[in-house]
Coordinates of N, CA, C and O in Angstrom, one line a residue:
A1 N 18.8 -32.5 -17.6 CA 17.2 -32.6 -17.5 C 16.9 -33.1 -16.2 O 17.6 -33.9 -15.6
C2 N 16.1 -32.4 -15.6 CA 15.2 -32.9 -14.3 C 14.4 -34.0 -14.7 O 13.4 -33.4 -15.3
L3 N 14.5 -35.1 -14.2 CA 13.7 -36.4 -14.6 C 12.5 -36.3 -13.1 O 13.1 -36.3 -12.1
Y4 N 11.3 -36.2 -13.6 CA 10.4 -36.5 -12.3 C 10.5 -37.6 -11.7 O 10.9 -38.6 -12.0
G5 N 10.4 -37.8 -10.1 CA 10.8 -39.0 -9.5 C 11.8 -39.1 -9.0 O 12.1 -40.3 -8.4
T6 N 12.7 -38.2 -9.4 CA 14.1 -38.7 -9.0 C 14.7 -37.9 -8.1 O 14.0 -36.5 -7.6
A7 N 15.5 -37.9 -6.8 CA 16.0 -37.0 -5.8 C 16.8 -36.4 -6.7 O 16.9 -34.8 -6.4
D8 N 17.3 -36.2 -7.9 CA 18.3 -35.2 -8.4 C 17.1 -34.2 -8.9 O 17.7 -32.9 -8.7
C9 N 16.1 -34.3 -9.5 CA 15.2 -33.3 -9.6 C 14.7 -32.6 -8.1 O 14.7 -31.0 -8.5
A10 N 14.4 -33.0 -7.2 CA 14.1 -32.6 -6.1 C 15.3 -31.6 -5.5 O 15.1 -30.4 -5.3
D11 N 16.2 -31.9 -5.7 CA 17.7 -31.1 -5.4 C 17.6 -29.9 -6.5 O 17.9 -28.7 -5.7
R12 N 17.6 -30.0 -7.7 CA 17.6 -29.2 -8.5 C 16.5 -28.0 -8.2 O 16.6 -26.6 -8.2
V13 N 15.6 -28.4 -7.9 CA 14.2 -27.4 -7.8 C 14.6 -27.0 -6.4 O 14.4 -25.4 -6.2
H14 N 14.9 -27.5 -5.4 CA 15.6 -27.0 -4.0 C 16.6 -25.5 -4.4 O 16.4 -24.8 -3.9
A15 N 17.4 -26.0 -5.4 CA 18.5 -24.9 -5.2 C 18.1 -23.8 -6.1 O 18.5 -22.8 -5.6
D16 N 17.1 -24.0 -7.1 CA 16.9 -22.7 -8.0 C 15.5 -22.4 -8.0 O 15.3 -21.3 -8.7
G17 N 14.8 -23.4 -7.4 CA 13.1 -22.8 -7.5 C 12.6 -22.9 -8.7 O 11.4 -22.4 -9.2
A18 N 13.1 -23.2 -9.9 CA 12.6 -23.2 -11.3 C 11.4 -24.0 -11.4 O 10.4 -23.6 -12.5
L19 N 11.3 -25.1 -10.7 CA 10.0 -26.0 -11.2 C 9.1 -26.0 -10.2 O 8.2 -26.7 -9.7
V20 N 9.1 -24.7 -9.2 CA 8.1 -24.9 -7.8 C 6.8 -25.0 -8.3 O 6.3 -25.6 -7.5
D21 N 6.1 -24.7 -9.4 CA 4.7 -24.6 -9.6 C 4.4 -25.7 -10.5 O 3.1 -25.8 -10.7
Q22 N 5.1 -26.6 -10.8 CA 5.1 -27.7 -11.7 C 5.1 -29.0 -10.5 O 5.4 -28.9 -9.5
W23 N 4.5 -30.1 -11.1 CA 4.0 -31.4 -10.6 C 5.6 -31.4 -10.2 O 6.5 -31.8 -11.0
L24 N 5.9 -32.0 -8.9 CA 7.2 -32.4 -8.2 C 6.8 -33.7 -7.7 O 6.0 -34.0 -6.7
A25 N 7.6 -34.9 -8.0 CA 7.3 -36.1 -7.9 C 8.0 -36.6 -6.7 O 8.0 -37.7 -6.1
S26 N 9.0 -36.0 -6.0 CA 9.6 -36.2 -5.0 C 9.0 -36.1 -3.6 O 8.3 -35.2 -3.2
E27 N 8.8 -37.2 -2.9 CA 8.2 -37.1 -1.5 C 8.9 -36.3 -0.8 O 8.2 -35.6 0.4
R28 N 10.1 -36.1 -0.9 CA 10.8 -35.2 0.2 C 10.1 -33.7 -0.2 O 10.1 -32.8 0.9
W29 N 10.1 -33.2 -1.4 CA 9.8 -32.0 -1.6 C 8.3 -31.6 -1.3 O 7.9 -30.7 -0.7
L30 N 7.3 -32.6 -1.7 CA 6.0 -32.5 -1.0 C 6.1 -32.4 0.5 O 4.9 -31.7 0.7
L31 N 6.5 -33.3 0.9 CA 6.5 -33.4 2.5 C 7.1 -32.0 2.9 O 6.3 -31.3 3.7
E32 N 8.1 -31.5 2.4 CA 8.2 -29.9 2.9 C 7.3 -29.0 2.5 O 7.1 -28.0 3.5
R33 N 7.0 -29.0 1.3 CA 5.9 -28.1 0.9 C 4.6 -28.3 1.8 O 3.9 -27.4 2.3
T34 N 4.1 -29.4 2.3 CA 3.1 -29.7 3.1 C 3.3 -29.1 4.4 O 2.4 -28.5 5.0
Q35 N 4.7 -29.1 5.0 CA 4.6 -28.6 6.1 C 4.5 -27.1 6.3 O 4.1 -26.5 7.0
R36 N 5.3 -26.6 5.1 CA 5.1 -24.8 4.8 C 3.4 -24.5 4.9 O 3.1 -23.5 5.4
L37 N 2.8 -25.5 4.4 CA 1.2 -25.2 4.1 C 0.6 -25.4 5.5 O 0.1 -24.4 5.9
E38 N 1.1 -26.3 6.6 CA 0.6 -26.6 7.7 C 0.6 -25.1 8.5 O 0.0 -24.6 9.4
A39 N 2.1 -24.8 8.3 CA 2.5 -23.5 9.0 C 1.5 -22.4 8.8 O 1.1 -21.6 9.5
L40 N 1.3 -22.3 7.4 CA 0.5 -21.1 7.0 C -0.9 -21.3 7.5 O -1.9 -20.3 7.9
R41 N -1.6 -22.5 7.7 CA -2.7 -22.3 8.2 C -3.1 -22.1 9.7 O -4.3 -21.7 10.4
A42 N -2.0 -22.1 10.3 CA -2.0 -21.2 11.7 C -1.8 -20.0 11.8 O -2.0 -19.2 12.8
W43 N -1.6 -19.2 10.7 CA -1.7 -17.8 10.6 C -2.8 -17.3 10.7 O -3.9 -18.0 10.7
K44 N -3.0 -16.2 11.4 CA -4.4 -15.3 11.5 C -4.2 -13.9 10.6 O -3.6 -13.3 10.8
E45 N -5.2 -13.9 9.9 CA -5.4 -12.9 9.3 C -5.9 -11.5 10.1 O -6.7 -11.7 11.1
V46 N -4.9 -10.6 10.3 CA -5.3 -9.4 10.9 C -6.0 -8.3 10.1 O -6.9 -7.8 10.6
I47 N -5.2 -8.2 9.0 CA -6.1 -6.8 8.2 C -6.7 -7.7 7.1 O -6.0 -8.5 6.2
P48 N -8.0 -7.5 6.6 CA -8.7 -8.5 5.8 C -8.2 -7.9 4.4 O -8.1 -6.8 4.4
T49 N -8.4 -8.9 3.5 CA -8.4 -8.4 1.7 C -9.2 -7.2 1.6 O -10.3 -7.0 2.3
S50 N -8.9 -6.8 0.6 CA -9.7 -5.4 0.1 C -9.6 -5.2 -1.4 O -8.5 -5.7 -2.0
A51 N -10.2 -4.4 -2.2 CA -10.3 -4.4 -3.5 C -8.9 -3.3 -3.8 O -8.4 -3.4 -4.7
D52 N -8.5 -2.5 -2.5 CA -7.3 -1.8 -2.9 C -6.1 -2.6 -2.7 O -5.9 -3.4 -1.8
S53 N -5.1 -2.4 -3.2 CA -3.7 -3.0 -3.1 C -2.9 -2.3 -2.0 O -3.2 -0.9 -1.6
I54 N -2.4 -3.3 -1.2 CA -1.4 -2.4 0.1 C -0.3 -2.2 -0.3 O 0.6 -3.0 -1.1
E55 N -0.1 -1.0 -0.3 CA 1.3 -0.7 -0.7 C 2.6 -0.7 0.5 O 3.6 -0.9 0.2
N56 N 1.9 -0.6 1.9 CA 2.9 -0.5 3.0 C 2.2 -0.3 4.1 O 0.8 -0.4 4.1
Y57 N 2.9 -0.4 5.1 CA 2.1 -0.7 6.5 C 3.2 -0.1 7.5 O 4.4 -0.4 7.1
A58 N 2.7 0.2 8.7 CA 3.5 0.8 9.5 C 2.8 0.5 11.2 O 1.5 0.4 11.3
L59 N 3.7 0.1 12.2 CA 2.9 -0.2 13.3 C 3.4 1.0 14.4 O 4.7 1.3 14.6
V60 N 2.5 2.0 14.6 CA 2.7 2.9 15.4 C 1.6 3.6 16.3 O 0.7 3.7 16.0
G61 N 2.0 4.0 17.4 CA 1.3 4.3 18.8 C 0.3 3.4 19.0 O -0.8 3.4 19.5
G62 N 0.7 1.9 19.1 CA -0.3 0.8 19.2 C -1.3 0.5 18.1 O -2.3 -0.1 18.2
K63 N -1.1 1.2 17.0 CA -2.2 1.2 15.9 C -1.3 0.4 14.9 O -0.1 0.5 14.6
I64 N -2.0 -0.3 13.7 CA -1.5 -0.2 12.5 C -2.2 0.4 11.4 O -3.4 0.6 11.2
F65 N -1.1 0.8 10.6 CA -1.6 1.9 9.8 C -1.2 1.2 8.2 O -0.1 0.7 8.0
V66 N -2.1 1.1 7.4 CA -1.9 0.5 6.2 C -2.2 1.6 4.9 O -3.0 2.3 4.9
Q67 N -1.2 1.7 4.2 CA -1.0 2.4 3.0 C -1.5 1.7 1.9 O -1.0 0.7 1.4
Y68 N -2.7 2.1 1.3 CA -3.6 1.3 0.2 C -3.3 2.5 -0.9 O -3.3 3.5 -1.0
L69 N -3.4 2.0 -2.2 CA -3.9 2.4 -3.5 C -5.0 2.3 -4.2 O -5.4 1.0 -4.3
H70 N -5.7 3.2 -3.8 CA -7.1 3.4 -4.1 C -7.6 4.3 -5.3 O -7.1 5.4 -5.5
N71 N -7.8 3.5 -6.7 CA -8.0 4.5 -7.8 C -6.8 5.4 -8.2 O -7.1 6.6 -8.2
V72 N -5.6 4.9 -8.1 CA -4.2 5.5 -8.3 C -4.1 6.7 -7.3 O -3.5 7.5 -7.5
N73 N -4.6 6.7 -6.0 CA -4.5 7.5 -4.8 C -4.1 6.8 -3.9 O -4.6 5.7 -3.3
T74 N -3.4 7.6 -2.9 CA -3.0 6.8 -1.6 C -4.2 7.2 -0.5 O -4.6 8.1 -0.7
R75 N -4.4 6.1 0.3 CA -5.4 6.1 1.4 C -4.7 5.7 2.3 O -4.0 4.6 2.4
L76 N -4.6 6.3 3.7 CA -4.0 5.6 5.0 C -4.9 5.5 5.8 O -5.8 6.1 6.2
A77 N -5.0 3.8 6.1 CA -6.3 3.5 6.8 C -5.6 3.2 8.2 O -4.4 2.8 8.6
I78 N -6.4 3.2 9.2 CA -6.0 3.0 10.6 C -6.9 2.0 11.3 O -7.8 1.5 10.8
F79 N -6.2 0.9 11.8 CA -6.7 -0.3 12.4 C -6.2 -0.5 13.8 O -4.9 -0.1 14.2
S80 N -7.0 -1.1 14.5 CA -6.6 -1.5 16.1 C -5.6 -2.8 16.1 O -5.4 -3.1 14.8
A81 N -4.8 -2.7 16.9 CA -3.8 -4.3 17.1 C -4.2 -5.4 16.9 O -3.6 -6.2 16.0
E82 N -5.7 -5.4 16.8 CA -6.3 -6.7 16.4 C -6.8 -6.7 15.1 O -7.6 -7.7 14.7
G83 N -6.7 -5.5 14.5 CA -7.1 -5.4 13.1 C -8.4 -4.8 12.6 O -9.1 -4.9 11.9
K84 N -9.1 -4.1 13.6 CA -10.4 -3.5 14.0 C -10.2 -2.3 13.1 O -9.4 -1.4 13.5
P85 N -11.1 -2.0 12.0 CA -11.1 -0.5 11.3 C -11.4 0.6 12.2 O -12.4 0.6 13.0
E86 N -10.5 1.7 12.3 CA -10.6 2.8 13.0 C -10.5 3.9 12.5 O -10.5 5.2 13.0
G87 N -10.7 4.2 11.0 CA -10.9 5.0 10.3 C -9.8 5.4 9.2 O -9.0 4.7 9.0
E88 N -9.5 6.8 8.8 CA -8.4 6.8 8.0 C -7.8 8.3 8.4 O -8.3 9.0 9.2
I89 N -6.4 8.5 7.8 CA -6.0 9.7 8.2 C -6.3 10.4 6.8 O -6.3 10.0 5.8
K90 N -6.9 11.6 7.4 CA -7.3 12.7 6.2 C -6.3 13.3 5.6 O -5.8 14.0 6.1
L91 N -6.2 13.1 4.2 CA -5.0 13.7 3.2 C -5.5 14.8 2.8 O -6.8 15.2 2.7
P92 N -4.5 15.9 2.4 CA -5.0 17.5 2.0 C -5.5 17.3 0.7 O -6.0 18.4 0.1
G93 N -5.6 16.1 -0.2 CA -6.1 16.0 -1.7 C -5.7 14.9 -2.2 O -5.2 14.0 -1.7
I94 N -6.0 15.2 -3.5 CA -5.5 13.9 -4.3 C -4.1 14.0 -4.2 O -3.5 14.9 -4.8
G95 N -3.5 12.7 -4.1 CA -1.7 12.8 -4.2 C -1.5 11.6 -3.7 O -2.0 10.4 -3.8
T96 N -0.1 11.3 -3.3 CA 0.6 10.3 -2.7 C 1.2 10.6 -1.5 O 1.9 11.5 -1.5
A97 N 0.7 9.8 -0.6 CA 1.4 9.8 0.7 C 2.2 8.6 1.1 O 2.1 7.6 0.3
S98 N 3.0 8.7 2.0 CA 3.9 7.5 2.5 C 4.0 7.7 3.9 O 4.1 8.8 4.6
G99 N 4.1 6.6 4.9 CA 4.2 6.5 6.0 C 2.8 6.3 6.6 O 1.8 5.5 5.8
P100 N 2.6 6.3 7.8 CA 3.5 7.1 8.7 C 4.5 6.1 9.1 O 4.4 5.2 9.2
S101 N 5.8 6.7 9.9 CA 6.9 6.2 10.5 C 6.5 6.6 11.7 O 6.2 7.6 11.9
G102 N 7.6 5.7 12.4 CA 7.5 6.2 14.2 C 7.5 4.7 14.7 O 7.8 3.8 14.3
E103 N 7.3 4.6 15.9 CA 7.4 3.6 17.1 C 6.1 3.1 17.5 O 5.1 3.7 17.9
W104 N 6.1 1.8 17.8 CA 4.8 1.1 18.3 C 4.4 1.7 19.7 O 3.3 1.9 19.6
D105 N 5.5 2.1 20.6 CA 5.1 2.6 21.8 C 5.2 4.1 22.0 O 4.8 4.8 23.0
S106 N 5.0 4.9 20.6 CA 5.2 6.4 20.5 C 3.8 6.7 20.1 O 3.3 6.2 19.3
P107 N 3.3 7.6 20.6 CA 2.0 8.1 20.3 C 2.0 9.2 19.1 O 1.0 10.1 18.8
V108 N 3.1 9.4 18.4 CA 3.4 10.3 17.2 C 4.0 9.5 16.3 O 5.0 8.5 16.5
G109 N 3.5 9.9 15.1 CA 4.0 9.1 13.7 C 4.1 10.6 12.8 O 3.5 11.5 13.0
Y110 N 5.0 10.1 11.8 CA 5.3 11.1 10.7 C 4.8 10.5 9.3 O 5.1 9.3 9.1
Y111 N 4.3 11.3 8.3 CA 4.0 10.9 7.1 C 4.0 11.9 6.1 O 4.1 12.9 6.6
S112 N 4.4 11.6 4.8 CA 4.4 12.6 3.7 C 3.5 12.9 2.5 O 2.9 11.7 2.6
F113 N 3.3 14.0 2.3 CA 2.4 13.7 1.3 C 2.8 14.9 0.2 O 3.6 15.9 0.3
T114 N 2.6 14.3 -1.2 CA 2.9 15.3 -2.3 C 1.7 15.1 -3.5 O 1.2 14.0 -3.5
S115 N 1.9 15.9 -4.5 CA 0.8 15.7 -5.4 C 1.3 16.6 -6.6 O 2.4 17.2 -6.7
F116 N 0.4 16.7 -7.7 CA 1.1 17.5 -9.0 C 1.2 18.9 -8.5 O 1.8 19.7 -9.1
T117 N 0.4 19.3 -7.4 CA 0.6 20.9 -7.2 C 1.0 21.2 -5.9 O 1.1 22.2 -5.7
T118 N 1.4 20.1 -5.1 CA 1.8 20.4 -3.9 C 3.0 19.7 -3.7 O 3.4 18.6 -3.7
P119 N 4.2 20.5 -3.2 CA 5.6 20.1 -3.2 C 5.5 19.3 -1.6 O 4.6 19.2 -1.1
P120 N 6.3 18.4 -1.7 CA 6.4 17.4 -0.4 C 6.2 18.3 0.8 O 7.2 19.2 1.1
V121 N 5.3 17.6 1.7 CA 4.8 17.8 3.0 C 5.2 16.6 3.9 O 4.8 16.0 3.8
I122 N 5.6 17.3 5.2 CA 5.8 16.3 6.0 C 4.7 16.5 7.3 O 4.7 17.8 7.8
F123 N 3.8 15.4 7.6 CA 2.9 15.9 8.7 C 3.2 15.2 9.8 O 3.8 14.1 10.0
R124 N 3.3 15.8 11.2 CA 3.2 15.0 12.4 C 1.6 14.5 12.7 O 1.0 15.4 12.9
Y125 N 1.7 13.3 12.8 CA 0.5 12.6 13.1 C 0.3 12.3 14.9 O 0.8 11.7 15.3
D126 N -0.7 12.8 15.5 CA -1.1 12.5 16.6 C -1.8 11.3 17.0 O -3.3 11.4 16.3
V127 N -1.5 10.0 17.0 CA -2.3 8.9 17.2 C -3.4 9.0 17.9 O -4.6 8.8 17.7
K128 N -3.3 9.5 19.6 CA -4.4 9.8 20.4 C -5.6 10.5 20.0 O -6.7 10.4 20.0
A129 N -5.1 11.8 19.4 CA -6.2 12.6 19.1 C -6.3 12.7 17.5 O -7.4 13.2 17.2
N130 N -6.0 11.6 16.7 CA -6.2 11.2 15.5 C -6.3 12.7 14.6 O -7.1 13.1 14.0
K131 N -5.1 13.6 14.9 CA -4.9 14.8 14.2 C -3.6 15.1 13.7 O -2.6 14.6 14.1
S132 N -3.6 15.5 12.3 CA -2.2 16.0 11.7 C -2.1 17.4 11.7 O -2.9 18.2 11.6
K133 N -0.6 17.8 12.0 CA -0.2 18.8 12.1 C 0.9 19.2 10.8 O 1.8 18.0 11.0
E134 N 1.1 20.0 9.9 CA 2.1 20.3 9.2 C 3.4 20.6 10.3 O 3.5 21.1 11.0
W135 N 4.5 19.6 9.8 CA 5.6 19.7 10.3 C 6.6 20.5 9.6 O 7.7 21.2 10.2
A136 N 6.7 20.0 8.2 CA 8.1 20.5 7.2 C 7.2 20.7 6.1 O 6.9 19.8 5.6
R137 N 7.7 21.5 5.1 CA 7.2 21.8 3.8 C 8.5 22.3 2.8 O 9.2 22.9 3.2
V138 N 8.8 21.7 1.8 CA 9.6 22.2 0.7 C 8.8 23.3 0.4 O 7.9 23.6 -0.2
K139 N 9.9 24.5 0.4 CA 9.5 25.8 -0.4 C 10.1 26.0 -1.6 O 11.1 25.6 -2.0
V140 N 9.2 26.2 -2.4 CA 9.2 26.6 -3.9 C 8.6 27.7 -4.5 O 7.6 28.1 -3.8
P141 N 9.1 28.5 -5.3 CA 8.3 29.7 -5.7 C 7.3 29.2 -6.6 O 7.1 29.6 -8.1
F142 N 6.1 28.9 -5.9 CA 4.9 28.3 -6.8 C 3.6 28.6 -6.1 O 3.6 28.1 -5.1
D143 N 2.8 28.9 -6.5 CA 1.5 29.3 -5.7 C 0.5 28.1 -6.0 O -0.4 28.2 -7.1
S144 N 0.5 27.1 -5.2 CA -0.2 25.9 -5.7 C -1.6 26.2 -5.3 O -2.6 25.5 -6.0
E145 N -2.0 27.0 -4.6 CA -3.5 27.2 -4.2 C -4.0 27.8 -5.5 O -5.1 28.0 -5.8
A146 N -3.0 28.1 -6.6 CA -4.0 29.0 -7.8 C -4.1 27.9 -8.9 O -4.8 28.0 -9.9
F147 N -3.9 26.5 -8.4 CA -4.1 25.5 -9.0 C -5.1 24.5 -8.5 O -5.2 24.3 -7.4
E148 N -5.9 23.6 -9.6 CA -6.5 22.7 -8.9 C -6.3 20.9 -9.5 O -6.0 21.1 -11.0
T149 N -6.6 20.0 -9.0 CA -6.2 18.9 -9.5 C -7.7 17.9 -9.4 O -8.3 18.0 -8.4
K150 N -8.2 17.6 -10.5 CA -9.4 16.8 -10.6 C -9.1 15.6 -11.1 O -8.1 15.3 -12.2
Q151 N -9.7 14.5 -10.7 CA -9.5 12.7 -11.3 C -10.8 12.7 -12.1 O -12.1 12.7 -11.8
V152 N -10.6 12.3 -13.2 CA -11.5 11.8 -14.3 C -11.4 10.4 -14.8 O -10.1 10.1 -14.6
W153 N -12.3 9.8 -15.4 CA -12.3 8.4 -15.9 C -12.7 8.7 -17.4 O -13.7 9.1 -17.7
A154 N -11.9 7.9 -18.2 CA -12.0 7.9 -19.4 C -12.4 6.1 -19.7 O -12.1 5.3 -18.9
T155 N -13.1 5.8 -20.9 CA -13.3 4.5 -21.2 C -12.7 4.1 -22.3 O -12.8 4.8 -23.4
S156 N -11.7 3.2 -22.4 CA -10.8 2.7 -23.7 C -12.0 1.9 -24.6 O -13.0 1.6 -24.4
R157 N -11.3 1.5 -25.7 CA -12.1 0.6 -26.5 C -12.8 -0.3 -26.1 O -13.8 -1.0 -26.5
D158 N -12.0 -1.0 -25.4 CA -12.3 -2.5 -24.7 C -13.1 -2.6 -23.5 O -13.5 -3.3 -22.8
G159 N -13.4 -1.1 -23.2 CA -14.3 -0.8 -22.0 C -13.8 -1.0 -20.5 O -14.5 -0.5 -19.4
T160 N -12.5 -0.7 -20.8 CA -11.8 -0.6 -19.5 C -11.8 0.9 -19.0 O -11.6 1.7 -20.0
K161 N -12.0 1.1 -17.6 CA -12.0 2.4 -17.1 C -10.6 2.9 -16.9 O -10.0 2.0 -16.3
V162 N -10.2 4.2 -17.3 CA -8.8 4.6 -17.4 C -8.9 5.9 -16.4 O -9.5 6.8 -16.8
P163 N -8.2 5.8 -15.2 CA -8.4 7.1 -14.3 C -7.1 7.9 -15.0 O -6.0 7.7 -15.5
M164 N -7.7 9.4 -15.1 CA -6.5 10.6 -15.6 C -6.7 11.5 -14.7 O -7.7 11.7 -13.8
F165 N -5.9 12.3 -14.5 CA -5.8 13.7 -13.4 C -5.6 15.0 -14.4 O -5.1 14.9 -15.6
L166 N -6.5 15.8 -14.3 CA -6.7 17.0 -15.0 C -5.9 18.0 -13.8 O -6.7 18.4 -12.7
V167 N -5.1 18.7 -14.4 CA -4.5 19.5 -13.3 C -4.7 21.0 -14.0 O -3.9 21.3 -15.6
H168 N -5.1 22.2 -13.5 CA -5.5 23.4 -14.1 C -5.4 24.6 -13.4 O -5.8 24.3 -11.9
K169 N -5.5 25.6 -13.8 CA -5.8 26.8 -13.0 C -7.3 26.9 -12.5 O -8.0 26.4 -13.0
K170 N -7.4 27.2 -11.1 CA -8.6 27.3 -10.3 C -9.5 28.2 -11.4 O -9.1 29.1 -11.7
G171 N -10.9 27.6 -11.5 CA -11.7 28.6 -12.1 C -11.6 28.3 -13.9 O -12.6 28.9 -14.5
L172 N -10.8 27.7 -14.3 CA -10.7 27.4 -15.8 C -12.0 26.4 -16.5 O -12.4 25.4 -15.7
K173 N -12.7 26.8 -17.2 CA -13.9 26.4 -17.8 C -13.4 25.2 -18.5 O -12.6 25.5 -19.6
L174 N -13.7 23.9 -18.2 CA -13.5 22.7 -18.9 C -14.6 22.5 -19.9 O -15.7 22.5 -19.8
D175 N -13.9 22.3 -21.2 CA -15.0 22.1 -22.3 C -14.6 20.8 -23.0 O -13.6 20.0 -22.9

């Protein structure tokens, strides 16, 4: 057992992290933890928090690209190196994107997009022009233009809004 206030307790917590969030009576541990908190206070927030979850980020062409999950859809936001919002990469529709990938000092990045009706597509993104161009597409014997995807919301018994996607032939009357 780990007894509070003993060096043995601090060593065990240090080794396996099992009691990190419980009260730790070892001055050694508290001092180390305090030093870590002081280091965190020196950190600077570059991208502010948002209601959307950050899935990934990339540093391309002198910009910061942040991949968010917004209502179960991907959103690719663009920020300056200082964290100032500069817009978004317009995606072809409702779906999932990843990236962009590239180099900090390169004006070009690449990202992929896929959806229920769109096979994977890779886009070349020109950072300076803020333009995307299709670079590669998986060829499949499927006419994705004949279908559409709509996002709708249902309300569960407890009042929680639940997102759903309807994928159907274009022009289908929904009832």
